[in-house]
mmCIF file of C-alpha atoms in Angstrom:
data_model
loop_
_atom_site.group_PDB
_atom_site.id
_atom_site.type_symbol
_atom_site.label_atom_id
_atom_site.label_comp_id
_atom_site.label_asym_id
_atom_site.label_seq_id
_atom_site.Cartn_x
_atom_site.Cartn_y
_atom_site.Cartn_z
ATOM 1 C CA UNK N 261 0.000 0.000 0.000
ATOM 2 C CA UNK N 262 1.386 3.070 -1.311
ATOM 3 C CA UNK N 263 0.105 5.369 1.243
ATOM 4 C CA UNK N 264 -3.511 6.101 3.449
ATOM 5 C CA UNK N 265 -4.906 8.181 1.133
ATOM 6 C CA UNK N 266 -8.581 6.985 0.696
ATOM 7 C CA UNK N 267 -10.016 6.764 -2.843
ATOM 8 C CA UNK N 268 -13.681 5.890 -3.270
ATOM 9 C CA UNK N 269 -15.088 5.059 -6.584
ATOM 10 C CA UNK N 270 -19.154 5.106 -6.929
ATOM 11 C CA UNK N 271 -20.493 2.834 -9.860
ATOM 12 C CA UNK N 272 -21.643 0.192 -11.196
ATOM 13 C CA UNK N 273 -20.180 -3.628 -11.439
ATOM 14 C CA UNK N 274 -20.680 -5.470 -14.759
ATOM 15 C CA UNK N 275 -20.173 -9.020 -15.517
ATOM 16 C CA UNK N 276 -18.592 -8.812 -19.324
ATOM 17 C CA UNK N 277 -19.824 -11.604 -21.304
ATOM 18 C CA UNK N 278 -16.807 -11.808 -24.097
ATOM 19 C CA UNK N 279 -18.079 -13.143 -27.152
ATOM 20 C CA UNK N 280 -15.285 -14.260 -30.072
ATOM 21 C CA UNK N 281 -16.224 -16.022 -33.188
ATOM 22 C CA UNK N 282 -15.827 -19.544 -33.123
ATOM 23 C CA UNK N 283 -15.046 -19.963 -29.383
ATOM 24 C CA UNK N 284 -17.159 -20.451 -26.292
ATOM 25 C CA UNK N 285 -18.463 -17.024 -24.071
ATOM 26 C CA UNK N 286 -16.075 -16.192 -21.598
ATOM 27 C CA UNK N 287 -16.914 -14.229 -18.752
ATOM 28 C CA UNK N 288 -14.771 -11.085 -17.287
ATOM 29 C CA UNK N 289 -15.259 -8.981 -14.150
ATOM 30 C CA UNK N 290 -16.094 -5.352 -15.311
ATOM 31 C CA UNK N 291 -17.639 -2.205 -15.424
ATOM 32 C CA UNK N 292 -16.371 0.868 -15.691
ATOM 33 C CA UNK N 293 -16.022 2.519 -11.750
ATOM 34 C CA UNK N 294 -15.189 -1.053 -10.863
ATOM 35 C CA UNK N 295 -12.032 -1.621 -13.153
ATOM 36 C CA UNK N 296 -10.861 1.947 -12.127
ATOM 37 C CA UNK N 297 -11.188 0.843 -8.252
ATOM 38 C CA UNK N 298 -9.620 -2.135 -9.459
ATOM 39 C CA UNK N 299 -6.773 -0.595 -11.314
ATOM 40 C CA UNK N 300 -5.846 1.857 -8.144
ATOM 41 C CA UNK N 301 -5.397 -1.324 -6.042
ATOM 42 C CA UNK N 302 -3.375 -2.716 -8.235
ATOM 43 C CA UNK N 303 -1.045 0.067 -7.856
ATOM 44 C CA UNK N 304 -0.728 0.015 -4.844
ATOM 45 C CA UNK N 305 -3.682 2.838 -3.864
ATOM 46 C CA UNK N 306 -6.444 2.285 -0.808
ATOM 47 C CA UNK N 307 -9.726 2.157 -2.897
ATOM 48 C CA UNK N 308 -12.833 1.511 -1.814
ATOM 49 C CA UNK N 309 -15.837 0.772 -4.230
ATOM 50 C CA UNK N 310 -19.995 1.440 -3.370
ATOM 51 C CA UNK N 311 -21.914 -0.419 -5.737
ATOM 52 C CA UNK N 312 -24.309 -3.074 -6.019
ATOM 53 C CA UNK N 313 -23.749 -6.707 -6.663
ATOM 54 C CA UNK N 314 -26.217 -9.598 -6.817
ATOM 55 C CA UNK N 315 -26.251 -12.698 -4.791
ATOM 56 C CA UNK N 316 -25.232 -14.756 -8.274
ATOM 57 C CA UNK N 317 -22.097 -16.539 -9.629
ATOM 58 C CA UNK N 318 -21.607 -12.927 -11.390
ATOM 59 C CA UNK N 319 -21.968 -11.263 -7.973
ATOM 60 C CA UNK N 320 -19.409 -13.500 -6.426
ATOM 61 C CA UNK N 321 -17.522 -13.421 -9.261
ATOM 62 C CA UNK N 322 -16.777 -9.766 -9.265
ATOM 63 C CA UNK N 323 -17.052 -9.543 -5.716
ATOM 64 C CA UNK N 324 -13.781 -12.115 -5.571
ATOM 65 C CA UNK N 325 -11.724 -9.884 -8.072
ATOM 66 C CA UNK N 326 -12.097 -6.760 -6.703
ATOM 67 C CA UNK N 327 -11.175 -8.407 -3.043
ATOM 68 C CA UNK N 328 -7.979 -9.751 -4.761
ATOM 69 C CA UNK N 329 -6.602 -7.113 -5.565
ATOM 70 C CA UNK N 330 -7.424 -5.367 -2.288
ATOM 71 C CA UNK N 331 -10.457 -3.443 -3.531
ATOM 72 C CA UNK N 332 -12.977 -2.508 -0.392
ATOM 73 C CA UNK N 333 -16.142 -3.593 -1.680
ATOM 74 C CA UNK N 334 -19.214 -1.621 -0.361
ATOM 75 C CA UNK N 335 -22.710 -2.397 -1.108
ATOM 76 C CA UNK N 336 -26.624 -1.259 -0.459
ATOM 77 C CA UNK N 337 -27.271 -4.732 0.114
ATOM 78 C CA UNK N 338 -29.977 -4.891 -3.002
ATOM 79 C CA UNK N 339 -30.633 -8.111 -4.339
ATOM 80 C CA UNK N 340 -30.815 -7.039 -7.784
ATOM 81 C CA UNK N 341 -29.297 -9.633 -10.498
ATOM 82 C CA UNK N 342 -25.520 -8.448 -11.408
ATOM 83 C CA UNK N 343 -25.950 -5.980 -14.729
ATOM 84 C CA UNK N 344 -24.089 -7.844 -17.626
ATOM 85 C CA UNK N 345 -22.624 -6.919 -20.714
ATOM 86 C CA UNK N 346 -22.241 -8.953 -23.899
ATOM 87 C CA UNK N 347 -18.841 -7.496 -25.569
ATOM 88 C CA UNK N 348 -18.253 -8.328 -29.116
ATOM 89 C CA UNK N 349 -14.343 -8.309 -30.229
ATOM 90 C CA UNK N 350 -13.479 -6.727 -34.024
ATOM 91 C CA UNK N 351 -10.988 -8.372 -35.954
ATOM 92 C CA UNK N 352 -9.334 -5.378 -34.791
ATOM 93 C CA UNK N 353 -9.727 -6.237 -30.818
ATOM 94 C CA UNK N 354 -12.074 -3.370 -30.913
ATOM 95 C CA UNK N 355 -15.365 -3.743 -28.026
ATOM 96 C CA UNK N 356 -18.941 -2.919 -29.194
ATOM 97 C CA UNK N 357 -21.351 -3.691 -26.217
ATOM 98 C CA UNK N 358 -25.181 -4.897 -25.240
ATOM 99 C CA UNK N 359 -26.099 -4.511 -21.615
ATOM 100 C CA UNK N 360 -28.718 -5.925 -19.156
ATOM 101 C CA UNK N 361 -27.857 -3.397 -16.419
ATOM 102 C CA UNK N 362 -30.544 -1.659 -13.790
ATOM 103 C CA UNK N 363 -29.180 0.754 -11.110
ATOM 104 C CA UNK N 364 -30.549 1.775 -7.628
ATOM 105 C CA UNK N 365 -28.290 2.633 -5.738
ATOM 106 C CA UNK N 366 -29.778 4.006 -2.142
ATOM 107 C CA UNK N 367 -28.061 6.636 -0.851
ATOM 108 C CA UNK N 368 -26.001 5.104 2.352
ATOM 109 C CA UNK N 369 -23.019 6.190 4.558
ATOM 110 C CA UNK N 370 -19.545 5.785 5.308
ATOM 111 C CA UNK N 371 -17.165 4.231 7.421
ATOM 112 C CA UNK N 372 -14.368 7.011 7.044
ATOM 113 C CA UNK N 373 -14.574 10.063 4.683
ATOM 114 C CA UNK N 374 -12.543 9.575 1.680
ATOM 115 C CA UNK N 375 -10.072 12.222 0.306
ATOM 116 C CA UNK N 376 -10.839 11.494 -3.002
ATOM 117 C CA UNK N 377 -13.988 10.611 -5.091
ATOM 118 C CA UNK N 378 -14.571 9.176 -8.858
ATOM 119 C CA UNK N 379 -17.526 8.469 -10.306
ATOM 120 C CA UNK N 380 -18.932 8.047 -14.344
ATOM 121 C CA UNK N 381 -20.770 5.810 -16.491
ATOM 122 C CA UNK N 382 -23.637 4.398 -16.211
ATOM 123 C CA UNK N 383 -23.995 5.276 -12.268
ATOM 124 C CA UNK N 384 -23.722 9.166 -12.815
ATOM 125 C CA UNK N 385 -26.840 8.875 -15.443
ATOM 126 C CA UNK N 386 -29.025 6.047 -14.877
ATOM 127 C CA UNK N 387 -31.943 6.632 -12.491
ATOM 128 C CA UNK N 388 -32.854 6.092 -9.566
ATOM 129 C CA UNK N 389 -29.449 5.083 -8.506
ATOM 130 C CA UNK N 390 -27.576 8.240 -10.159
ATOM 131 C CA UNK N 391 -29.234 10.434 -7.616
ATOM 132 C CA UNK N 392 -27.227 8.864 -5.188
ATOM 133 C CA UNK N 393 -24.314 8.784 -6.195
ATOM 134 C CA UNK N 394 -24.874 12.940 -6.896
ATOM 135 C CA UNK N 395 -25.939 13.356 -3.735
ATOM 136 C CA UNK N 396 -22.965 11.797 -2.712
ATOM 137 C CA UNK N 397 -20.773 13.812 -4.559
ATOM 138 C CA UNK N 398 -22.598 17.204 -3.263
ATOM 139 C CA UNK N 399 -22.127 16.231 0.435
ATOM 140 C CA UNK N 400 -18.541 14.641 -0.282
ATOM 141 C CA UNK N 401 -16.726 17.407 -2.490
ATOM 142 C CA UNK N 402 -16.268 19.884 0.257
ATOM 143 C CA UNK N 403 -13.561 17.499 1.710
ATOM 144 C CA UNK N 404 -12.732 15.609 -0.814
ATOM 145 C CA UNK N 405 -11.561 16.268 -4.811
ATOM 146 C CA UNK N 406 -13.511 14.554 -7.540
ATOM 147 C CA UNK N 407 -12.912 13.256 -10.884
ATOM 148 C CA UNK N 408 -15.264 11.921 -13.197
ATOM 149 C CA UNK N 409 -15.511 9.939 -17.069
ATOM 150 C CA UNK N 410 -18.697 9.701 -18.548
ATOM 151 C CA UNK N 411 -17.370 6.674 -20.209
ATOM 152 C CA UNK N 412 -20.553 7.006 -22.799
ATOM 153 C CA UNK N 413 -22.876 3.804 -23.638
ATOM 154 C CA UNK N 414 -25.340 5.383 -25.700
ATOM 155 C CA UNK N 415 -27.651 2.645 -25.512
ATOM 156 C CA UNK N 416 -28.226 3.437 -21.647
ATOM 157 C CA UNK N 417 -27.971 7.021 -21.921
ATOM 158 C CA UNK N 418 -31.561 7.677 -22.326
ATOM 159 C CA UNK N 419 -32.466 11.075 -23.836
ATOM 160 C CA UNK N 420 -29.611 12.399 -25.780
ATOM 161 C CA UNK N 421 -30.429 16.005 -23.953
ATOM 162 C CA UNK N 422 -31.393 15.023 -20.978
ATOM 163 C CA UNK N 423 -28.423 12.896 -20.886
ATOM 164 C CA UNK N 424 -25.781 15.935 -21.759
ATOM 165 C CA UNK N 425 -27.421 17.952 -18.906
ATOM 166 C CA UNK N 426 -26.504 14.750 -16.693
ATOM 167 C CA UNK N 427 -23.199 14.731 -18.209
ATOM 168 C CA UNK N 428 -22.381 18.295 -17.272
ATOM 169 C CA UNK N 429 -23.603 18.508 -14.229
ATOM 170 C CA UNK N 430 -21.191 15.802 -13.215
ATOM 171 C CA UNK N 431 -18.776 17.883 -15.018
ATOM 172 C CA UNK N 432 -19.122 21.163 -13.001
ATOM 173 C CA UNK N 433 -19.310 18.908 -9.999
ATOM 174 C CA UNK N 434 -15.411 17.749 -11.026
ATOM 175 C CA UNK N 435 -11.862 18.910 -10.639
ATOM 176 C CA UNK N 436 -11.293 15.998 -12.999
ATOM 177 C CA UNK N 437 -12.374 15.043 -15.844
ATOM 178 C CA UNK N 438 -11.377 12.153 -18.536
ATOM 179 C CA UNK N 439 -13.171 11.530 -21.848
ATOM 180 C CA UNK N 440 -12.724 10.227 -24.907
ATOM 181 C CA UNK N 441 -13.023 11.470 -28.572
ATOM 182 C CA UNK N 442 -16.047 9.064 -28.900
ATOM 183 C CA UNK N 443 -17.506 10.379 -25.997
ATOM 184 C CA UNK N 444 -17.771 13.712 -27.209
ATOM 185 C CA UNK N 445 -18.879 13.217 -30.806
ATOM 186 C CA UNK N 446 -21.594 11.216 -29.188
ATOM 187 C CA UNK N 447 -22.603 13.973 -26.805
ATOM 188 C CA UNK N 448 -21.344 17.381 -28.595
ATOM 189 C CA UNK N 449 -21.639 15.687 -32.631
ATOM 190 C CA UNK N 450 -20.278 18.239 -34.432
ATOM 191 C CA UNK N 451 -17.963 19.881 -32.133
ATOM 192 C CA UNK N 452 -14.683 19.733 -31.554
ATOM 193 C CA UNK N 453 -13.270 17.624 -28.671
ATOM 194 C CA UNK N 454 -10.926 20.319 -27.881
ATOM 195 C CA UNK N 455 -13.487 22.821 -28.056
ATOM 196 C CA UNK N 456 -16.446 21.130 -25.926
ATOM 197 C CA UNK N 457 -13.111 19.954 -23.341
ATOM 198 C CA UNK N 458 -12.501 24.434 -22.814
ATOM 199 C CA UNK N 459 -15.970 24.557 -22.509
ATOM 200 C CA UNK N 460 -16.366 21.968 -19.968
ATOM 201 C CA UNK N 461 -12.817 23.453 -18.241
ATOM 202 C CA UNK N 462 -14.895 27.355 -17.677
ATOM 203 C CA UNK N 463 -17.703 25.349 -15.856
ATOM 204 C CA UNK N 464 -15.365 24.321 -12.774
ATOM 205 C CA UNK N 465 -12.806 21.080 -13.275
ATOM 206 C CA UNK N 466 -9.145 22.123 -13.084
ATOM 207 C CA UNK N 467 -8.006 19.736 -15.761
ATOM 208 C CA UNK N 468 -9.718 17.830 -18.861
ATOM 209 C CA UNK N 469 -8.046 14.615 -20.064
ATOM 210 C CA UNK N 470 -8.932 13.886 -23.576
ATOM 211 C CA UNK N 471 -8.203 10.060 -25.007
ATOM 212 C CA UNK N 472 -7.546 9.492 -28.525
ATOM 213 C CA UNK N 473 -6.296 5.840 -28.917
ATOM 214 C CA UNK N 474 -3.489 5.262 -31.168
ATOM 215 C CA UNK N 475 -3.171 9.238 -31.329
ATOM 216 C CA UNK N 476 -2.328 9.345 -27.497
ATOM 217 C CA UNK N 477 -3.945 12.301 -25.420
ATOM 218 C CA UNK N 478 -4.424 15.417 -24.665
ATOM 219 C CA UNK N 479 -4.661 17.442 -21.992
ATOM 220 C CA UNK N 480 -6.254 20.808 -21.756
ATOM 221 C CA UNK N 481 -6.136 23.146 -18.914
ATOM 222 C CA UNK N 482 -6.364 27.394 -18.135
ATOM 223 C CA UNK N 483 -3.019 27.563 -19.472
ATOM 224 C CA UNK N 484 -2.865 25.796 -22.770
ATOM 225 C CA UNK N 485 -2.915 21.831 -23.499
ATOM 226 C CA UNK N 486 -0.747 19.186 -23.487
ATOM 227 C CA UNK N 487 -0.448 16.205 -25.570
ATOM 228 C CA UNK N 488 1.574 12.746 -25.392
ATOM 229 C CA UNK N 489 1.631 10.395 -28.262
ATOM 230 C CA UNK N 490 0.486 6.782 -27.580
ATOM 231 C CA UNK N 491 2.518 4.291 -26.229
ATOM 232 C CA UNK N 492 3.384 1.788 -29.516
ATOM 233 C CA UNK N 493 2.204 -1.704 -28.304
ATOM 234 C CA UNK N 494 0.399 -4.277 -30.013
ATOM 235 C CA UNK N 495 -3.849 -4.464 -29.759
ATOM 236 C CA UNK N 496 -4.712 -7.430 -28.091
ATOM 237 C CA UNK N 497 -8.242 -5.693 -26.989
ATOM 238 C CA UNK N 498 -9.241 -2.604 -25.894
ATOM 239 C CA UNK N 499 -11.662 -3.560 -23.350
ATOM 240 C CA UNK N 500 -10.886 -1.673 -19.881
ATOM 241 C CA UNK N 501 -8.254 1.008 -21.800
ATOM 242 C CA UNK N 502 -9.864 3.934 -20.883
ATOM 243 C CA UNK N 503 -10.223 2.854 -17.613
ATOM 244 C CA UNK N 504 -6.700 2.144 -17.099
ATOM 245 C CA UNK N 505 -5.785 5.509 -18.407
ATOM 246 C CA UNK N 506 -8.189 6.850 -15.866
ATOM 247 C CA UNK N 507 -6.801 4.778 -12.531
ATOM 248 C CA UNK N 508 -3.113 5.466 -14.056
ATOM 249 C CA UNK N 509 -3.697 9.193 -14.475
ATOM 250 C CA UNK N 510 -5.123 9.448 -10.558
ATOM 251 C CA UNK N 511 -2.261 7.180 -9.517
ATOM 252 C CA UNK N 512 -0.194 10.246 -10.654
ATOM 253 C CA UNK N 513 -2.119 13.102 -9.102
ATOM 254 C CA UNK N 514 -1.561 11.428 -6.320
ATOM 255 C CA UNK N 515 2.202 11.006 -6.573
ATOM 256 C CA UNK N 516 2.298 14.624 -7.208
ATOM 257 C CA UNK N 517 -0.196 15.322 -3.915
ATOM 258 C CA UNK N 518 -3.118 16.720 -6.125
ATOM 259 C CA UNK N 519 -6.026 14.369 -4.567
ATOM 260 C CA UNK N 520 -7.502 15.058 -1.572
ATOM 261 C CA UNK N 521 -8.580 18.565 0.200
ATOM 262 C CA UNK N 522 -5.125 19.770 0.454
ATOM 263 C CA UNK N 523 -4.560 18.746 -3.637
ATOM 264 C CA UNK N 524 -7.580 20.999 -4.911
ATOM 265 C CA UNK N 525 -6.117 24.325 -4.546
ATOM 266 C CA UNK N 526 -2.577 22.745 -5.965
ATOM 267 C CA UNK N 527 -4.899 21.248 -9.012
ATOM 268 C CA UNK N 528 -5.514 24.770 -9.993
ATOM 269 C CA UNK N 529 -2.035 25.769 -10.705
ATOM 270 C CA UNK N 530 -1.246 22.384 -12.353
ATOM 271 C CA UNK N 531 2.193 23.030 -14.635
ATOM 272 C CA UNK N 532 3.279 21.515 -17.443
ATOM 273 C CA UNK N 533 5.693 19.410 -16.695
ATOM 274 C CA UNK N 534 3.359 17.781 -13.861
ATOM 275 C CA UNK N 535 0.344 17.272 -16.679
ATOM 276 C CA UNK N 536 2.636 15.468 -19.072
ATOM 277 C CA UNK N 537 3.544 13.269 -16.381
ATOM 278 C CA UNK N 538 0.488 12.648 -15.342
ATOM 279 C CA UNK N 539 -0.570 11.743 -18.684
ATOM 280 C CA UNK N 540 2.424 9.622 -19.395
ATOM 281 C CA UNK N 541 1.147 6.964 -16.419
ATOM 282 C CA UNK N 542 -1.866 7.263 -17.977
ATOM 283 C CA UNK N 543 -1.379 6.594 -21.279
ATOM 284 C CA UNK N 544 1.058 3.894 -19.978
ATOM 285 C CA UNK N 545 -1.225 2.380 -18.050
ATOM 286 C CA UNK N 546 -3.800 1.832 -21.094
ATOM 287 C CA UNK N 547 -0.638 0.690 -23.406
ATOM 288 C CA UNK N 548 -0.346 -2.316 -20.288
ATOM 289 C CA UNK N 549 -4.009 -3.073 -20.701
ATOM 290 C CA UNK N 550 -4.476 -3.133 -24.568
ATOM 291 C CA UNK N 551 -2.031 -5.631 -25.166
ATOM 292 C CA UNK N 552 -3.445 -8.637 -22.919
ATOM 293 C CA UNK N 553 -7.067 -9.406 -23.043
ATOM 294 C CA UNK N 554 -9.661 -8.356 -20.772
ATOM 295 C CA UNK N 555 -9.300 -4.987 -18.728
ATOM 296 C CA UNK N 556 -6.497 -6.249 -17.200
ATOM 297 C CA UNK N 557 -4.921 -2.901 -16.057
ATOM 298 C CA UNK N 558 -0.995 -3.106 -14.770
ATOM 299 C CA UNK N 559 0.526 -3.492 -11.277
ATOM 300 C CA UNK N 560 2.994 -0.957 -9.996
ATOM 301 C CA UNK N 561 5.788 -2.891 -11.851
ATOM 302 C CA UNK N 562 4.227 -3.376 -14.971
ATOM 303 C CA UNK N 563 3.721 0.194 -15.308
ATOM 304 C CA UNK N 564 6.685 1.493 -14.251
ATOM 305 C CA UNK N 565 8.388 -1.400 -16.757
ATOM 306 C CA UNK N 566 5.649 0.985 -19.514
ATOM 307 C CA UNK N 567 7.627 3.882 -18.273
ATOM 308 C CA UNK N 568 10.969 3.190 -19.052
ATOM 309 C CA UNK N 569 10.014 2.264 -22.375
ATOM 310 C CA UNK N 570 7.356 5.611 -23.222
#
């Protein structure tokens, strides 16, 4: 354990249902908040994760995983089956997705306050359970710093408006955010990811972290933007990238002491040099995860071994 800073993810578990042509389903541990909880304890971070998990083979599953790798796991106690997700690999490794997912989270309480909070997906949208998890945020942000990834499913989004107000409040609510390029042309089509990330920025986060696959990232902050180039590595899958990039980049905040109550005011003078590192263990981190199957995101090792090499 790196250190006692506490990190608590809010989100939904998924069972991923891998489908390949020829070959029999295999079934992964995922969902977006719970591979990020799962990548931070991987490296080494304290991470706790409230979500729900049904009292299935799934459930246990998932449940299992996230304890192996040291992951707190927090329910509401609902008996709800475990959401699933059928992913269906390209020839390319690429993921296209069906779910079977409710949410309901009730709101609950702590054990300890955490000093850090991440949330996205499907939890920050899909009602009733994404009240919650704002409510959460609301009564958690004064203490704590917040990042967020709307990680986009369009099928579950609901109304495409209604959803982008969703999306944006969870924004302003942030001093992190992470997206991707397809996350944006879903939700801004016709805009430019730069352009809707400064937009985003003047609402309240102190950073946006733009993903691009093979084209790396970007960065964009009051001062400019950064970019990195990807990480050359070959595709295995890309299930789980973007959620590596998003556990590797708050590994780094958190080297640099950005997370927490004491990080927020430090997060608004970010430099240069301290983004581009941040988005080299992120981008890192996703090169790890791409190249084995499953999101599989890297141990501390592994990703300082993605380092040396970036």
């Amino acid at each position: 354990m790196l250190d006692t800073l506490d990190l608590l993810v809010i989100g939904e578990c998924v069972a991923d249902i891998v489908r390949l042509p020829g070959a029999a389903d295999q079934v992964h541990p995922g969902g977006s908040p719970a591979n990020v909880a799962y990548g931070l304890a991987r490296l080494g971070r304290r991470a706790t994760l409230l979500t729900q998990l049904g009292p299935d083979d799934n459930g246990r599953l998932i449940r299992d995983h996230l304890a192996a790798a040291g992951v707190e796991v927090r329910t509401d106690g609902a008996n709800a089956p475990t959401p699933l997700a059928a992913v269906t690999l390209d020839d390319a490794g690429q993921a296209a997705y069906t779910f079977e997912i409710t949410w309901t989270l009730a709101p609950g309480t702590l054990e300890r306050q955490p000093h850090h909070v991440h949330i996205g997906s499907v939890a920050a949208v899909m009602e009733p359970g994404a009240a919650s998890v704002l409510a959460g945020v609301e009564a958690l942000r004064a203490s704590a710093t917040v990042s967020y990834d709307p990680n986009v499913r369009p099928a579950l989004m609901g109304d495409h408006a209604e959803a982008v107000r969703r999306v944006e409040r969870c924004v302003a609510l942030s001093d992190v955010v992470k997206a991707s390029d397809e996350d944006l042309a879903w939700l801004c089509p016709g805009e430019a990811a730069e352009q809707v990330a400064e937009r985003w920025l003047a609402t309240g986060p102190a950073v946006v972290l733009l993903t691009r696959g093979g084209d790396g990232a970007l960065a964009v902050l009051p001062g400019g933007q950064v970019t990195v180039d990807a990480l050359r590595t070959e595709v295995v899958d890309t299930v789980g990238a973007g959620d590596a990039f998003m556990s590797g980049a708050l590994h780094a905040l958190a080297l640099h002491g950005l997370l927490g109550p004491d990080g927020r005011q430090r997060l608004r003078a970010l430099d240069r040099g301290t983004v581009t590192d941040v988005l080299r263990h992120a981008v890192a981190s996703a090169a790890v995860t791409v190249a084995r199957a499953g999101a599989n995101p890297p141990d501390g090792t592994e990703l300082e071994a993605a380092l040396a090499r970036s």
